[in-house]
Amino acid sequence: MNLIIVGPPGAGKGTQAKLLEQTRGYVQLSTGDMLRGAVSEGTPLGERAKVVMDRGEFVPDEVMVELISQKLDEIVDRPFILDGFPRTEKQALELDLLLSNKSRIMGAVIELMVDKEVLIDRIVSRFTCVRCGEVYNKRFKRPQVEGCCDQCEGKEFLRRTDDSEEVMRNRLKAYHSHTAPLLAYYGNRGLLRSVDGMVGLNAVAAQIAGILDG
Ligand code: AMP
């Protein structure tokens, strides 16, 4: 069952999508990770995207739709989980077209619900392994061995440049103005499943498993 995982920045979309990739063979299609990859490779897309991302604004819809279209072609018919896309009504409409042209079906849209104060707190204490991109949190999820990535044993970590409190406030505004309205769009089509994203990551994963298996 193909999925969209939706929720405000810091809700845990990437963490849950990665878990689903490891446990159920999904392909995680994270537009944020794709853009950060382009930024670190210094491609023309990365150069354009960095300016927008550092302000907490959105990369233009056409660019994002093209990026997702290419990725969907690359994964052929494997089940996928969209993380960070669609983020606007235009992207959602274009996604419907893409899926129908590629004969793919969306099975469910999983919303992670988290209060705003908790989100800011989570984001400002988040850090990532430079080598493999594993995401940690100073307060909730530290590496098991301090300074050493659990996944790849990398020793270098960084903070996302858009994870400051000021940029986070813009990202939240963008989420509420442009992305939250998509919840009604998918709700009206009977696809929306909302889960409590305030509990621990395993408890969130259990709720998602209940949806997928139920
Ligand atoms: P994320 O990792 O999902 O929080 O995305 C980080 C940043 O990448 C966002 O704040 C946007 O600037 C940009 N971005 C990611 N996905 C999209 C998208 N679907 N549409 C527009 N901008 C995006």
mmCIF file of C-alpha atoms and ligand atoms in Angstrom:
data_model
loop_
_atom_site.group_PDB
_atom_site.id
_atom_site.type_symbol
_atom_site.label_atom_id
_atom_site.label_comp_id
_atom_site.label_asym_id
_atom_site.label_seq_id
_atom_site.Cartn_x
_atom_site.Cartn_y
_atom_site.Cartn_z
ATOM 1 C CA MET A 1 0.000 0.000 0.000
ATOM 2 C CA ASN A 2 1.645 3.264 -1.112
ATOM 3 C CA LEU A 3 1.668 5.978 1.540
ATOM 4 C CA ILE A 4 2.034 9.669 2.142
ATOM 5 C CA ILE A 5 3.304 10.685 5.572
ATOM 6 C CA VAL A 6 2.291 14.214 6.470
ATOM 7 C CA GLY A 7 2.738 16.487 9.457
ATOM 8 C CA PRO A 8 4.510 19.667 10.512
ATOM 9 C CA PRO A 9 8.320 19.926 10.520
ATOM 10 C CA GLY A 10 9.684 17.924 13.451
ATOM 11 C CA ALA A 11 6.658 15.619 13.639
ATOM 12 C CA GLY A 12 8.841 12.567 12.973
ATOM 13 C CA LYS A 13 7.931 11.892 9.322
ATOM 14 C CA GLY A 14 11.472 11.001 8.296
ATOM 15 C CA THR A 15 12.028 8.785 11.338
ATOM 16 C CA GLN A 16 8.830 6.817 10.719
ATOM 17 C CA ALA A 17 9.412 6.623 6.961
ATOM 18 C CA LYS A 18 12.908 5.198 7.558
ATOM 19 C CA LEU A 19 11.482 2.638 9.987
ATOM 20 C CA LEU A 20 8.931 1.549 7.386
ATOM 21 C CA GLU A 21 11.748 1.265 4.859
ATOM 22 C CA GLN A 22 13.701 -1.011 7.221
ATOM 23 C CA THR A 23 10.784 -3.104 8.451
ATOM 24 C CA ARG A 24 8.464 -3.357 5.460
ATOM 25 C CA GLY A 25 10.515 -2.784 2.342
ATOM 26 C CA TYR A 26 9.089 0.595 1.457
ATOM 27 C CA VAL A 27 11.106 3.071 -0.574
ATOM 28 C CA GLN A 28 11.220 6.377 1.296
ATOM 29 C CA LEU A 29 10.892 9.292 -1.114
ATOM 30 C CA SER A 30 11.881 12.301 0.995
ATOM 31 C CA THR A 31 11.934 15.511 -1.022
ATOM 32 C CA GLY A 32 13.828 17.263 1.805
ATOM 33 C CA ASP A 33 16.588 14.610 1.653
ATOM 34 C CA MET A 34 16.690 14.863 -2.164
ATOM 35 C CA LEU A 35 17.100 18.640 -1.959
ATOM 36 C CA ARG A 36 19.759 18.410 0.772
ATOM 37 C CA GLY A 37 21.577 15.869 -1.437
ATOM 38 C CA ALA A 38 21.486 18.356 -4.328
ATOM 39 C CA VAL A 39 22.765 21.120 -2.023
ATOM 40 C CA SER A 40 25.716 19.048 -0.809
ATOM 41 C CA GLU A 41 26.575 17.994 -4.379
ATOM 42 C CA GLY A 42 26.446 21.658 -5.429
ATOM 43 C CA THR A 43 24.131 21.002 -8.415
ATOM 44 C CA PRO A 44 22.230 23.936 -10.016
ATOM 45 C CA LEU A 45 19.048 22.658 -8.315
ATOM 46 C CA GLY A 46 20.876 22.543 -4.974
ATOM 47 C CA GLU A 47 22.137 26.107 -5.355
ATOM 48 C CA ARG A 48 18.626 27.403 -6.063
ATOM 49 C CA ALA A 49 17.019 25.288 -3.350
ATOM 50 C CA LYS A 50 19.468 26.236 -0.591
ATOM 51 C CA VAL A 51 18.426 29.892 -0.553
ATOM 52 C CA VAL A 52 14.751 28.984 -0.265
ATOM 53 C CA MET A 53 15.298 26.216 2.306
ATOM 54 C CA ASP A 54 17.435 28.415 4.542
ATOM 55 C CA ARG A 55 14.516 30.843 4.764
ATOM 56 C CA GLY A 56 12.040 28.072 5.587
ATOM 57 C CA GLU A 57 10.099 28.675 2.373
ATOM 58 C CA PHE A 58 9.057 26.241 -0.356
ATOM 59 C CA VAL A 59 10.900 25.269 -3.535
ATOM 60 C CA PRO A 60 8.628 25.898 -6.588
ATOM 61 C CA ASP A 61 5.959 23.284 -7.245
ATOM 62 C CA GLU A 62 7.081 22.500 -10.831
ATOM 63 C CA VAL A 63 10.586 21.637 -9.600
ATOM 64 C CA MET A 64 9.250 19.338 -6.899
ATOM 65 C CA VAL A 65 6.749 17.592 -9.163
ATOM 66 C CA GLU A 66 9.460 16.887 -11.746
ATOM 67 C CA LEU A 67 11.753 15.526 -9.026
ATOM 68 C CA ILE A 68 9.089 13.153 -7.689
ATOM 69 C CA SER A 69 8.064 12.081 -11.180
ATOM 70 C CA GLN A 70 11.664 11.024 -11.929
ATOM 71 C CA LYS A 71 11.972 9.156 -8.630
ATOM 72 C CA LEU A 72 8.717 7.291 -9.176
ATOM 73 C CA ASP A 73 10.055 6.141 -12.548
ATOM 74 C CA GLU A 74 13.304 4.987 -10.936
ATOM 75 C CA ILE A 75 11.626 2.823 -8.290
ATOM 76 C CA VAL A 76 9.388 1.197 -10.939
ATOM 77 C CA ASP A 77 6.665 -0.730 -9.078
ATOM 78 C CA ARG A 78 8.115 -0.934 -5.533
ATOM 79 C CA PRO A 79 5.834 0.349 -2.733
ATOM 80 C CA PHE A 80 6.759 3.874 -1.672
ATOM 81 C CA ILE A 81 6.219 6.319 1.132
ATOM 82 C CA LEU A 82 6.186 9.993 0.254
ATOM 83 C CA ASP A 83 7.788 12.108 2.997
ATOM 84 C CA GLY A 84 7.566 15.893 2.565
ATOM 85 C CA PHE A 85 5.544 15.726 -0.648
ATOM 86 C CA PRO A 86 2.936 16.895 -1.540
ATOM 87 C CA ARG A 87 3.215 20.130 0.423
ATOM 88 C CA THR A 88 0.813 22.349 -1.532
ATOM 89 C CA GLU A 89 -2.549 21.897 -3.195
ATOM 90 C CA LYS A 90 -0.920 22.184 -6.626
ATOM 91 C CA GLN A 91 1.530 19.397 -5.738
ATOM 92 C CA ALA A 92 -1.339 17.194 -4.526
ATOM 93 C CA LEU A 93 -3.263 17.690 -7.776
ATOM 94 C CA GLU A 94 -0.165 17.040 -9.869
ATOM 95 C CA LEU A 95 0.587 13.932 -7.812
ATOM 96 C CA ASP A 96 -2.856 12.544 -8.613
ATOM 97 C CA LEU A 97 -2.125 13.015 -12.309
ATOM 98 C CA LEU A 98 1.332 11.463 -12.047
ATOM 99 C CA LEU A 99 0.012 8.426 -10.190
ATOM 100 C CA SER A 100 -2.785 7.867 -12.648
ATOM 101 C CA ASN A 101 -0.381 8.202 -15.622
ATOM 102 C CA LYS A 102 1.995 5.728 -14.012
ATOM 103 C CA SER A 103 -0.843 3.375 -12.964
ATOM 104 C CA ARG A 104 0.021 3.663 -9.271
ATOM 105 C CA ILE A 105 -2.497 3.954 -6.442
ATOM 106 C CA MET A 106 -2.262 5.870 -3.151
ATOM 107 C CA GLY A 107 -3.343 3.633 -0.270
ATOM 108 C CA ALA A 108 -3.352 5.957 2.746
ATOM 109 C CA VAL A 109 -2.213 9.330 4.015
ATOM 110 C CA ILE A 110 -0.823 9.123 7.540
ATOM 111 C CA GLU A 111 -0.895 12.334 9.539
ATOM 112 C CA LEU A 112 1.431 12.716 12.546
ATOM 113 C CA MET A 113 -0.212 15.080 15.031
ATOM 114 C CA VAL A 114 2.159 16.996 17.316
ATOM 115 C CA ASP A 115 1.675 20.241 19.298
ATOM 116 C CA LYS A 116 3.587 23.309 18.151
ATOM 117 C CA GLU A 117 5.645 23.836 21.369
ATOM 118 C CA VAL A 118 6.885 20.254 21.223
ATOM 119 C CA LEU A 119 7.893 20.683 17.568
ATOM 120 C CA ILE A 120 10.127 23.674 18.215
ATOM 121 C CA ASP A 121 11.716 21.888 21.133
ATOM 122 C CA ARG A 122 12.408 18.807 19.002
ATOM 123 C CA ILE A 123 13.807 20.709 16.067
ATOM 124 C CA VAL A 124 16.280 22.839 17.953
ATOM 125 C CA SER A 125 17.834 19.742 19.551
ATOM 126 C CA ARG A 126 18.004 17.668 16.334
ATOM 127 C CA PHE A 127 21.297 16.623 14.674
ATOM 128 C CA THR A 128 22.293 14.298 11.829
ATOM 129 C CA CYS A 129 25.117 11.908 10.966
ATOM 130 C CA VAL A 130 27.108 13.466 8.103
ATOM 131 C CA ARG A 131 27.919 10.100 6.546
ATOM 132 C CA CYS A 132 24.533 8.302 6.481
ATOM 133 C CA GLY A 133 21.976 10.975 7.393
ATOM 134 C CA GLU A 134 20.647 9.161 10.490
ATOM 135 C CA VAL A 135 18.725 11.672 12.575
ATOM 136 C CA TYR A 136 19.298 12.059 16.342
ATOM 137 C CA ASN A 137 17.993 14.319 19.056
ATOM 138 C CA LYS A 138 20.035 15.620 22.010
ATOM 139 C CA ARG A 139 17.146 14.916 24.347
ATOM 140 C CA PHE A 140 15.175 11.988 22.959
ATOM 141 C CA LYS A 141 17.454 9.917 20.769
ATOM 142 C CA ARG A 142 21.203 10.100 21.369
ATOM 143 C CA PRO A 143 23.581 7.637 19.677
ATOM 144 C CA GLN A 144 24.034 4.533 21.862
ATOM 145 C CA VAL A 145 27.778 5.244 21.999
ATOM 146 C CA GLU A 146 28.302 8.976 22.443
ATOM 147 C CA GLY A 147 29.772 10.580 19.292
ATOM 148 C CA CYS A 148 29.394 7.435 17.153
ATOM 149 C CA CYS A 149 26.508 6.847 14.719
ATOM 150 C CA ASP A 150 24.443 3.728 15.530
ATOM 151 C CA GLN A 151 23.948 2.977 11.830
ATOM 152 C CA CYS A 152 27.320 3.589 10.162
ATOM 153 C CA GLU A 153 29.730 4.359 13.046
ATOM 154 C CA GLY A 154 30.340 7.802 11.515
ATOM 155 C CA LYS A 155 31.905 10.273 13.931
ATOM 156 C CA GLU A 156 30.837 13.551 12.375
ATOM 157 C CA PHE A 157 27.465 15.135 13.009
ATOM 158 C CA LEU A 158 25.824 18.347 11.880
ATOM 159 C CA ARG A 159 22.740 20.398 12.472
ATOM 160 C CA ARG A 160 20.468 21.306 9.544
ATOM 161 C CA THR A 161 20.908 24.983 8.681
ATOM 162 C CA ASP A 162 17.097 25.367 8.632
ATOM 163 C CA ASP A 163 16.684 23.893 12.138
ATOM 164 C CA SER A 164 17.038 27.228 13.972
ATOM 165 C CA GLU A 165 14.085 28.525 15.977
ATOM 166 C CA GLU A 166 13.584 31.516 13.648
ATOM 167 C CA VAL A 167 13.511 29.453 10.428
ATOM 168 C CA MET A 168 11.394 26.851 12.167
ATOM 169 C CA ARG A 169 8.698 29.467 12.795
ATOM 170 C CA ASN A 170 8.575 30.194 9.031
ATOM 171 C CA ARG A 171 8.435 26.485 8.248
ATOM 172 C CA LEU A 172 5.515 26.069 10.628
ATOM 173 C CA LYS A 173 3.716 29.027 9.029
ATOM 174 C CA ALA A 174 4.246 27.531 5.574
ATOM 175 C CA TYR A 175 2.937 24.189 6.841
ATOM 176 C CA HIS A 176 -0.235 25.705 8.288
ATOM 177 C CA SER A 177 -0.973 27.913 5.254
ATOM 178 C CA HIS A 178 -0.162 25.486 2.441
ATOM 179 C CA THR A 179 0.121 21.902 3.672
ATOM 180 C CA ALA A 180 -2.476 21.531 6.439
ATOM 181 C CA PRO A 181 -5.337 22.177 3.943
ATOM 182 C CA LEU A 182 -4.331 18.930 2.213
ATOM 183 C CA LEU A 183 -5.607 17.014 5.245
ATOM 184 C CA ALA A 184 -9.189 17.883 4.255
ATOM 185 C CA TYR A 185 -8.407 17.034 0.609
ATOM 186 C CA TYR A 186 -7.344 13.501 1.540
ATOM 187 C CA GLY A 187 -9.919 13.240 4.340
ATOM 188 C CA ASN A 188 -12.710 13.814 1.831
ATOM 189 C CA ARG A 189 -11.381 10.940 -0.235
ATOM 190 C CA GLY A 190 -11.338 8.603 2.773
ATOM 191 C CA LEU A 191 -7.536 8.269 2.704
ATOM 192 C CA LEU A 192 -6.558 10.160 5.868
ATOM 193 C CA ARG A 193 -5.436 8.283 8.996
ATOM 194 C CA SER A 194 -4.308 10.485 11.892
ATOM 195 C CA VAL A 195 -1.986 9.203 14.610
ATOM 196 C CA ASP A 196 -0.729 10.681 17.872
ATOM 197 C CA GLY A 197 2.819 11.825 17.138
ATOM 198 C CA MET A 198 3.519 13.005 20.698
ATOM 199 C CA VAL A 199 4.257 9.528 22.069
ATOM 200 C CA GLY A 200 7.645 7.788 21.724
ATOM 201 C CA LEU A 201 8.841 6.726 18.281
ATOM 202 C CA ASN A 202 8.053 3.032 18.868
ATOM 203 C CA ALA A 203 4.529 3.878 20.016
ATOM 204 C CA VAL A 204 4.013 5.998 16.885
ATOM 205 C CA ALA A 205 5.345 3.120 14.767
ATOM 206 C CA ALA A 206 2.889 0.761 16.479
ATOM 207 C CA GLN A 207 -0.043 3.005 15.571
ATOM 208 C CA ILE A 208 1.111 3.093 11.946
ATOM 209 C CA ALA A 209 1.538 -0.690 11.925
ATOM 210 C CA GLY A 210 -2.050 -0.966 13.183
ATOM 211 C CA ILE A 211 -3.238 1.069 10.198
ATOM 212 C CA LEU A 212 -1.210 -0.926 7.673
ATOM 213 C CA ASP A 213 -2.248 -4.292 9.103
ATOM 214 C CA GLY A 214 -5.801 -3.405 10.023
HETATM 215 P P1 AMP B 1 11.940 18.666 5.032
HETATM 216 O O1 AMP B 1 13.198 17.892 5.139
HETATM 217 O O2 AMP B 1 10.779 17.860 4.511
HETATM 218 O O3 AMP B 1 11.606 19.405 6.303
HETATM 219 O O4 AMP B 1 12.204 19.791 3.918
HETATM 220 C C1 AMP B 1 13.200 20.784 4.098
HETATM 221 C C2 AMP B 1 12.951 21.946 3.168
HETATM 222 O O5 AMP B 1 13.013 21.509 1.799
HETATM 223 C C3 AMP B 1 11.577 22.605 3.282
HETATM 224 O O6 AMP B 1 11.519 23.559 4.333
HETATM 225 C C4 AMP B 1 11.434 23.244 1.893
HETATM 226 O O7 AMP B 1 12.211 24.411 1.786
HETATM 227 C C5 AMP B 1 12.066 22.198 0.991
HETATM 228 N N1 AMP B 1 11.068 21.204 0.515
HETATM 229 C C6 AMP B 1 11.030 19.873 0.808
HETATM 230 N N2 AMP B 1 9.986 19.273 0.214
HETATM 231 C C7 AMP B 1 9.343 20.244 -0.477
HETATM 232 C C8 AMP B 1 8.178 20.269 -1.279
HETATM 233 N N3 AMP B 1 7.442 19.159 -1.492
HETATM 234 N N4 AMP B 1 7.788 21.451 -1.827
HETATM 235 C C9 AMP B 1 8.513 22.573 -1.626
HETATM 236 N N5 AMP B 1 9.609 22.630 -0.874
HETATM 237 C C10 AMP B 1 10.036 21.489 -0.294
#
